[in-house]
């Protein structure tokens, strides 16, 4: 039977990249926003789910990781279906099928237009479909959309088994298969242009870096308010993307250390939406769970600890161990 679930304002229903994606949701009341990155320009897009609409359908039916964050923005009630329950409901209600097909069709047209724009910028030649198909696969691979990349490279090898990119396509297929089980190597340091046009690595001795490490030093000394002010200055300056991301995480830590648990939850929720691939994502979830626990919201804390264990299955990871211990102490193991 479908389950009725309640979410508070700011609660995360699921995250982009989450592999435990067997549930489909129906919004009954409240407000849910879906946030994801535009494949054309990398900007964050926010879509509102309307009352009576399903969400989380594609990843659940396709059995691939979630493609977006789903966050409640007020007191919200949803119905959660497992795939078999949804299929049974849809099979007896053609209106649901037609509504979902309309949504999927609009999404597909939008994605196709974005891909066409990308390929046009990169010198797309409509008279060379072989190269165009391979380019689409490479684009998905570069953006770590591994299931889509695998499908495209598979189609390429089917249509052009002796094509000029066949060897590369086969090699990339192997990369996508490995990436389904293991994380890709960490991305290179963010690079930015200096005032004289030179590329500068993210780790440097710039004034921003010094300000960041001074702020971290304040944290180690227990001077959380001073660190909070310094870190916000780095974020507001917008001079270095790498240190903006690092500072955003440390701001959340400061809020937690200052016992500002509501603000901590709100801050990290926004951070997760803005930086869905942040290297400290697991730790951010842990602080959200700890904040809920300190607010007496045991059930919400358990939800976040379980999310950490599902997203970071490596038992050697410190955040996995912390989440497991916290979950056990609450009787949720």
CSV table of C-alpha atoms in Angstrom, one decimal:
chain,number,residue,atom,x,y,z
A,1,UNK,CA,0.0,0.0,0.0
A,2,UNK,CA,1.2,3.5,-0.7
A,3,UNK,CA,2.5,5.4,2.3
A,4,UNK,CA,1.6,8.9,3.4
A,5,UNK,CA,4.7,10.9,4.4
A,6,UNK,CA,5.0,14.3,6.1
A,7,UNK,CA,7.9,16.7,5.5
A,8,UNK,CA,8.7,19.9,7.3
A,9,UNK,CA,9.8,23.1,5.6
A,10,UNK,CA,13.3,22.6,4.2
A,11,UNK,CA,13.3,18.8,4.4
A,12,UNK,CA,15.0,16.9,1.6
A,13,UNK,CA,12.9,14.2,0.1
A,14,UNK,CA,15.8,12.9,-2.1
A,15,UNK,CA,19.1,14.1,-3.5
A,16,UNK,CA,20.5,14.1,-7.0
A,17,UNK,CA,22.8,11.1,-7.4
A,18,UNK,CA,20.9,9.0,-4.8
A,19,UNK,CA,20.9,5.4,-5.9
A,20,UNK,CA,18.1,4.3,-3.6
A,21,UNK,CA,15.5,5.5,-6.1
A,22,UNK,CA,12.7,2.9,-6.0
A,23,UNK,CA,10.0,5.3,-4.8
A,24,UNK,CA,7.6,7.5,-6.8
A,25,UNK,CA,6.0,10.4,-5.1
A,26,UNK,CA,2.6,12.2,-5.5
A,27,UNK,CA,2.3,15.7,-4.0
A,28,UNK,CA,-0.9,15.9,-2.0
A,29,UNK,CA,-0.4,19.3,-0.2
A,30,UNK,CA,2.4,21.8,0.5
A,31,UNK,CA,5.2,22.7,-1.9
A,32,UNK,CA,8.0,20.7,-3.4
A,33,UNK,CA,10.7,22.2,-5.7
A,34,UNK,CA,13.0,20.1,-8.0
A,35,UNK,CA,16.4,21.5,-8.6
A,36,UNK,CA,18.9,20.3,-11.1
A,37,UNK,CA,21.7,21.6,-13.4
A,38,UNK,CA,21.0,22.8,-16.9
A,39,UNK,CA,23.1,20.5,-19.2
A,40,UNK,CA,23.7,23.5,-21.6
A,41,UNK,CA,25.2,26.1,-19.2
A,42,UNK,CA,25.4,24.3,-15.8
A,43,UNK,CA,23.1,26.8,-14.1
A,44,UNK,CA,20.8,25.7,-11.4
A,45,UNK,CA,17.1,25.2,-12.5
A,46,UNK,CA,14.2,25.2,-10.1
A,47,UNK,CA,10.9,23.5,-11.1
A,48,UNK,CA,7.8,23.5,-8.8
A,49,UNK,CA,5.8,20.3,-8.5
A,50,UNK,CA,2.0,21.0,-8.7
A,51,UNK,CA,-0.5,19.5,-6.4
A,52,UNK,CA,-1.6,16.2,-7.8
A,53,UNK,CA,1.6,15.7,-9.8
A,54,UNK,CA,4.0,12.7,-9.6
A,55,UNK,CA,7.8,13.2,-9.2
A,56,UNK,CA,10.7,10.9,-9.1
A,57,UNK,CA,9.1,8.8,-11.8
A,58,UNK,CA,11.9,8.5,-14.4
A,59,UNK,CA,14.6,7.4,-12.1
A,60,UNK,CA,12.4,4.9,-10.3
A,61,UNK,CA,11.1,3.3,-13.5
A,62,UNK,CA,14.5,3.4,-15.2
A,63,UNK,CA,16.3,2.2,-12.1
A,64,UNK,CA,19.0,4.8,-12.3
A,65,UNK,CA,20.2,7.5,-9.8
A,66,UNK,CA,18.1,10.5,-9.1
A,67,UNK,CA,18.7,13.4,-11.5
A,68,UNK,CA,17.5,16.2,-9.2
A,69,UNK,CA,17.1,17.3,-5.6
A,70,UNK,CA,13.5,17.2,-4.3
A,71,UNK,CA,13.0,19.6,-1.3
A,72,UNK,CA,9.9,20.6,0.6
A,73,UNK,CA,9.5,24.3,1.0
A,74,UNK,CA,6.7,24.3,3.5
A,75,UNK,CA,4.7,21.7,5.5
A,76,UNK,CA,4.2,19.0,2.8
A,77,UNK,CA,2.3,15.7,2.5
A,78,UNK,CA,3.2,13.2,-0.2
A,79,UNK,CA,2.1,9.7,-1.1
A,80,UNK,CA,5.1,7.3,-1.7
A,81,UNK,CA,4.6,4.5,-4.2
A,82,UNK,CA,6.9,1.6,-4.9
A,83,UNK,CA,7.2,0.9,-8.7
A,84,UNK,CA,4.7,-2.0,-8.7
A,85,UNK,CA,2.1,0.1,-6.9
A,86,UNK,CA,2.5,2.9,-9.4
A,87,UNK,CA,2.3,0.6,-12.3
A,88,UNK,CA,-0.9,-0.9,-11.0
A,89,UNK,CA,-2.4,2.5,-10.5
A,90,UNK,CA,-1.3,3.7,-13.9
A,91,UNK,CA,-2.6,0.6,-15.7
A,92,UNK,CA,-6.1,1.3,-14.4
A,93,UNK,CA,-6.0,5.1,-15.1
A,94,UNK,CA,-5.2,6.2,-18.6
A,95,UNK,CA,-5.4,9.9,-17.5
A,96,UNK,CA,-2.2,9.4,-15.4
A,97,UNK,CA,-0.4,7.8,-18.3
A,98,UNK,CA,-1.3,10.6,-20.7
A,99,UNK,CA,-0.3,13.3,-18.1
A,100,UNK,CA,3.1,11.6,-17.5
A,101,UNK,CA,3.7,11.2,-21.3
A,102,UNK,CA,3.0,14.9,-21.8
A,103,UNK,CA,5.5,15.8,-19.0
A,104,UNK,CA,8.2,13.5,-20.4
A,105,UNK,CA,7.6,14.7,-23.9
A,106,UNK,CA,8.2,18.3,-22.9
A,107,UNK,CA,11.3,17.4,-20.9
A,108,UNK,CA,12.7,15.4,-23.9
A,109,UNK,CA,12.1,18.3,-26.3
A,110,UNK,CA,13.9,20.7,-23.9
A,111,UNK,CA,16.9,18.3,-23.6
A,112,UNK,CA,17.1,17.8,-27.3
A,113,UNK,CA,17.1,21.5,-27.9
A,114,UNK,CA,19.8,22.1,-25.3
A,115,UNK,CA,22.0,19.3,-26.9
A,116,UNK,CA,21.4,20.9,-30.4
A,117,UNK,CA,22.6,24.3,-29.0
A,118,UNK,CA,25.7,22.7,-27.4
A,119,UNK,CA,26.6,20.8,-30.6
A,120,UNK,CA,26.0,23.9,-32.7
A,121,UNK,CA,28.5,25.9,-30.5
A,122,UNK,CA,31.0,23.1,-30.9
A,123,UNK,CA,30.8,23.1,-34.7
A,124,UNK,CA,28.0,20.6,-35.2
A,125,UNK,CA,27.7,19.3,-38.7
A,126,UNK,CA,24.2,17.9,-39.6
A,127,UNK,CA,25.8,16.1,-42.6
A,128,UNK,CA,27.9,14.0,-40.3
A,129,UNK,CA,25.5,12.0,-38.0
A,130,UNK,CA,28.3,9.6,-37.0
A,131,UNK,CA,30.5,12.3,-35.4
A,132,UNK,CA,27.4,14.0,-34.0
A,133,UNK,CA,26.3,10.9,-32.2
A,134,UNK,CA,29.7,10.4,-30.7
A,135,UNK,CA,29.9,14.0,-29.6
A,136,UNK,CA,26.6,13.6,-27.7
A,137,UNK,CA,28.1,10.6,-25.8
A,138,UNK,CA,31.3,12.6,-25.0
A,139,UNK,CA,29.2,15.4,-23.7
A,140,UNK,CA,27.3,13.2,-21.3
A,141,UNK,CA,30.5,11.5,-20.2
A,142,UNK,CA,32.2,14.8,-19.5
A,143,UNK,CA,29.2,15.9,-17.4
A,144,UNK,CA,29.2,12.5,-15.5
A,145,UNK,CA,25.8,11.5,-16.9
A,146,UNK,CA,27.0,7.9,-17.1
A,147,UNK,CA,23.8,6.0,-17.9
A,148,UNK,CA,23.0,8.4,-20.8
A,149,UNK,CA,26.6,8.2,-22.0
A,150,UNK,CA,26.6,4.5,-21.9
A,151,UNK,CA,23.4,4.3,-24.0
A,152,UNK,CA,24.7,6.8,-26.6
A,153,UNK,CA,28.1,5.0,-27.0
A,154,UNK,CA,26.2,1.7,-27.3
A,155,UNK,CA,24.1,3.1,-30.1
A,156,UNK,CA,27.2,4.4,-31.8
A,157,UNK,CA,28.8,1.0,-31.8
A,158,UNK,CA,25.6,-0.6,-33.1
A,159,UNK,CA,25.3,1.8,-36.0
A,160,UNK,CA,29.0,2.4,-36.7
A,161,UNK,CA,30.9,-0.8,-35.5
A,162,UNK,CA,33.8,0.2,-37.8
A,163,UNK,CA,33.5,3.9,-37.4
A,164,UNK,CA,36.5,6.2,-36.8
A,165,UNK,CA,35.5,6.6,-33.2
A,166,UNK,CA,34.6,3.0,-32.5
A,167,UNK,CA,37.7,2.3,-30.4
A,168,UNK,CA,37.1,5.4,-28.3
A,169,UNK,CA,33.4,4.6,-27.9
A,170,UNK,CA,34.2,1.1,-26.7
A,171,UNK,CA,36.8,2.5,-24.2
A,172,UNK,CA,34.3,5.2,-23.0
A,173,UNK,CA,31.6,2.4,-22.6
A,174,UNK,CA,34.0,0.7,-20.2
A,175,UNK,CA,34.5,4.0,-18.3
A,176,UNK,CA,30.7,4.4,-17.9
A,177,UNK,CA,30.3,0.9,-16.6
A,178,UNK,CA,33.1,1.3,-14.1
A,179,UNK,CA,31.7,4.7,-13.0
A,180,UNK,CA,28.4,3.0,-12.2
A,181,UNK,CA,30.2,1.2,-9.3
A,182,UNK,CA,33.0,3.6,-8.4
A,183,UNK,CA,33.4,7.3,-8.1
A,184,UNK,CA,35.2,9.0,-10.9
A,185,UNK,CA,38.6,10.5,-10.1
A,186,UNK,CA,38.3,13.9,-8.4
A,187,UNK,CA,37.9,16.9,-10.7
A,188,UNK,CA,41.0,19.0,-11.3
A,189,UNK,CA,41.3,22.2,-9.3
A,190,UNK,CA,38.9,25.0,-10.4
A,191,UNK,CA,40.8,27.4,-12.7
A,192,UNK,CA,40.1,31.1,-13.1
A,193,UNK,CA,41.7,33.9,-15.1
A,194,UNK,CA,43.9,36.3,-13.3
A,195,UNK,CA,43.9,40.1,-14.0
A,196,UNK,CA,46.6,39.5,-16.7
A,197,UNK,CA,44.7,36.7,-18.3
A,198,UNK,CA,46.8,33.8,-17.0
A,199,UNK,CA,45.2,30.5,-15.8
A,200,UNK,CA,45.7,30.1,-12.1
A,201,UNK,CA,45.1,26.9,-10.1
A,202,UNK,CA,42.6,26.9,-7.3
A,203,UNK,CA,45.2,26.2,-4.6
A,204,UNK,CA,47.3,29.2,-4.5
A,205,UNK,CA,48.7,31.9,-2.2
A,206,UNK,CA,46.1,34.5,-3.1
A,207,UNK,CA,44.5,36.9,-0.7
A,208,UNK,CA,41.4,34.8,-0.8
A,209,UNK,CA,43.2,31.6,0.1
A,210,UNK,CA,44.9,33.4,3.1
A,211,UNK,CA,41.5,34.8,4.2
A,212,UNK,CA,40.0,31.3,4.1
A,213,UNK,CA,42.8,29.6,6.1
A,214,UNK,CA,42.7,32.5,8.6
A,215,UNK,CA,39.0,31.8,9.0
A,216,UNK,CA,39.5,28.1,9.5
A,217,UNK,CA,42.1,29.0,12.1
A,218,UNK,CA,39.4,30.9,14.0
A,219,UNK,CA,37.3,27.8,13.9
A,220,UNK,CA,40.1,25.7,15.4
A,221,UNK,CA,40.4,28.3,18.2
A,222,UNK,CA,36.7,28.2,18.9
A,223,UNK,CA,36.2,31.7,17.6
A,224,UNK,CA,33.1,30.7,15.6
A,225,UNK,CA,31.6,34.2,15.2
A,226,UNK,CA,34.8,35.7,13.9
A,227,UNK,CA,35.1,32.8,11.5
A,228,UNK,CA,31.5,33.2,10.4
A,229,UNK,CA,32.0,36.8,9.5
A,230,UNK,CA,35.3,36.2,7.6
A,231,UNK,CA,33.8,33.3,5.6
A,232,UNK,CA,30.8,35.3,4.6
A,233,UNK,CA,33.1,38.0,3.3
A,234,UNK,CA,34.8,35.5,1.1
A,235,UNK,CA,31.5,34.3,-0.3
A,236,UNK,CA,30.2,37.8,-0.8
A,237,UNK,CA,33.4,38.8,-2.6
A,238,UNK,CA,32.9,36.1,-5.3
A,239,UNK,CA,36.5,36.3,-6.3
A,240,UNK,CA,37.4,32.6,-6.2
A,241,UNK,CA,34.8,29.9,-6.9
A,242,UNK,CA,36.8,27.2,-5.1
A,243,UNK,CA,37.1,29.1,-1.9
A,244,UNK,CA,33.5,30.2,-2.2
A,245,UNK,CA,32.4,26.6,-2.1
A,246,UNK,CA,34.8,25.7,0.7
A,247,UNK,CA,33.7,28.8,2.7
A,248,UNK,CA,30.0,27.9,2.2
A,249,UNK,CA,30.6,24.6,3.9
A,250,UNK,CA,32.5,26.1,6.8
A,251,UNK,CA,29.8,28.7,7.4
A,252,UNK,CA,27.4,25.8,8.0
A,253,UNK,CA,29.8,24.3,10.5
A,254,UNK,CA,30.0,27.6,12.3
A,255,UNK,CA,26.2,27.9,12.6
A,256,UNK,CA,26.2,24.4,14.1
A,257,UNK,CA,28.9,25.2,16.6
A,258,UNK,CA,27.0,28.3,17.6
A,259,UNK,CA,23.9,26.2,18.3
A,260,UNK,CA,22.0,27.9,15.5
A,261,UNK,CA,20.4,24.6,14.4
A,262,UNK,CA,17.5,26.0,12.3
A,263,UNK,CA,19.9,28.3,10.4
A,264,UNK,CA,22.3,25.4,10.0
A,265,UNK,CA,19.7,23.2,8.4
A,266,UNK,CA,18.5,26.0,6.1
A,267,UNK,CA,22.1,26.9,5.1
A,268,UNK,CA,23.2,23.4,4.3
A,269,UNK,CA,20.0,22.7,2.4
A,270,UNK,CA,20.7,25.6,0.2
A,271,UNK,CA,24.3,24.5,-0.1
A,272,UNK,CA,23.3,21.1,-1.3
A,273,UNK,CA,21.1,22.6,-3.9
A,274,UNK,CA,23.8,25.0,-5.1
A,275,UNK,CA,26.6,22.5,-4.9
A,276,UNK,CA,25.1,19.0,-5.6
A,277,UNK,CA,28.7,17.6,-6.1
A,278,UNK,CA,30.3,19.4,-3.2
A,279,UNK,CA,33.1,17.2,-1.7
A,280,UNK,CA,31.7,17.7,1.8
A,281,UNK,CA,28.2,16.7,0.8
A,282,UNK,CA,28.1,13.8,3.3
A,283,UNK,CA,29.4,15.9,6.1
A,284,UNK,CA,26.7,18.6,5.3
A,285,UNK,CA,24.1,15.9,5.6
A,286,UNK,CA,25.5,14.8,8.9
A,287,UNK,CA,25.3,18.3,10.3
A,288,UNK,CA,21.7,18.5,9.2
A,289,UNK,CA,21.0,15.3,11.0
A,290,UNK,CA,22.8,16.5,14.1
A,291,UNK,CA,20.9,19.7,14.0
A,292,UNK,CA,17.5,17.9,13.8
A,293,UNK,CA,18.7,15.7,16.7
A,294,UNK,CA,19.5,18.7,18.8
A,295,UNK,CA,16.1,20.2,18.0
A,296,UNK,CA,14.5,17.0,19.3
A,297,UNK,CA,13.4,15.8,15.8
A,298,UNK,CA,14.6,12.2,16.1
A,299,UNK,CA,12.7,10.9,13.1
A,300,UNK,CA,14.2,13.6,10.8
A,301,UNK,CA,17.7,12.9,12.1
A,302,UNK,CA,17.3,9.2,11.3
A,303,UNK,CA,16.2,10.1,7.7
A,304,UNK,CA,19.4,12.0,7.1
A,305,UNK,CA,21.7,9.4,8.7
A,306,UNK,CA,20.2,6.7,6.5
A,307,UNK,CA,20.7,8.9,3.5
A,308,UNK,CA,24.4,9.2,4.3
A,309,UNK,CA,24.7,5.4,4.6
A,310,UNK,CA,23.0,4.9,1.2
A,311,UNK,CA,25.0,7.6,-0.6
A,312,UNK,CA,28.3,6.8,1.0
A,313,UNK,CA,28.4,3.0,1.3
A,314,UNK,CA,32.1,2.8,2.0
A,315,UNK,CA,32.4,1.8,5.6
A,316,UNK,CA,35.9,3.2,5.9
A,317,UNK,CA,34.7,6.7,5.2
A,318,UNK,CA,34.6,8.7,8.5
A,319,UNK,CA,31.2,10.3,7.7
A,320,UNK,CA,29.8,6.8,7.1
A,321,UNK,CA,31.1,5.7,10.5
A,322,UNK,CA,29.7,8.8,12.3
A,323,UNK,CA,26.3,8.4,10.7
A,324,UNK,CA,26.2,4.7,11.5
A,325,UNK,CA,27.1,5.5,15.2
A,326,UNK,CA,24.5,8.3,15.4
A,327,UNK,CA,21.8,6.1,13.8
A,328,UNK,CA,22.6,3.3,16.3
A,329,UNK,CA,22.3,5.6,19.2
A,330,UNK,CA,18.8,6.6,18.1
A,331,UNK,CA,17.7,3.0,17.6
A,332,UNK,CA,17.4,3.5,13.9
A,333,UNK,CA,20.0,0.9,12.8
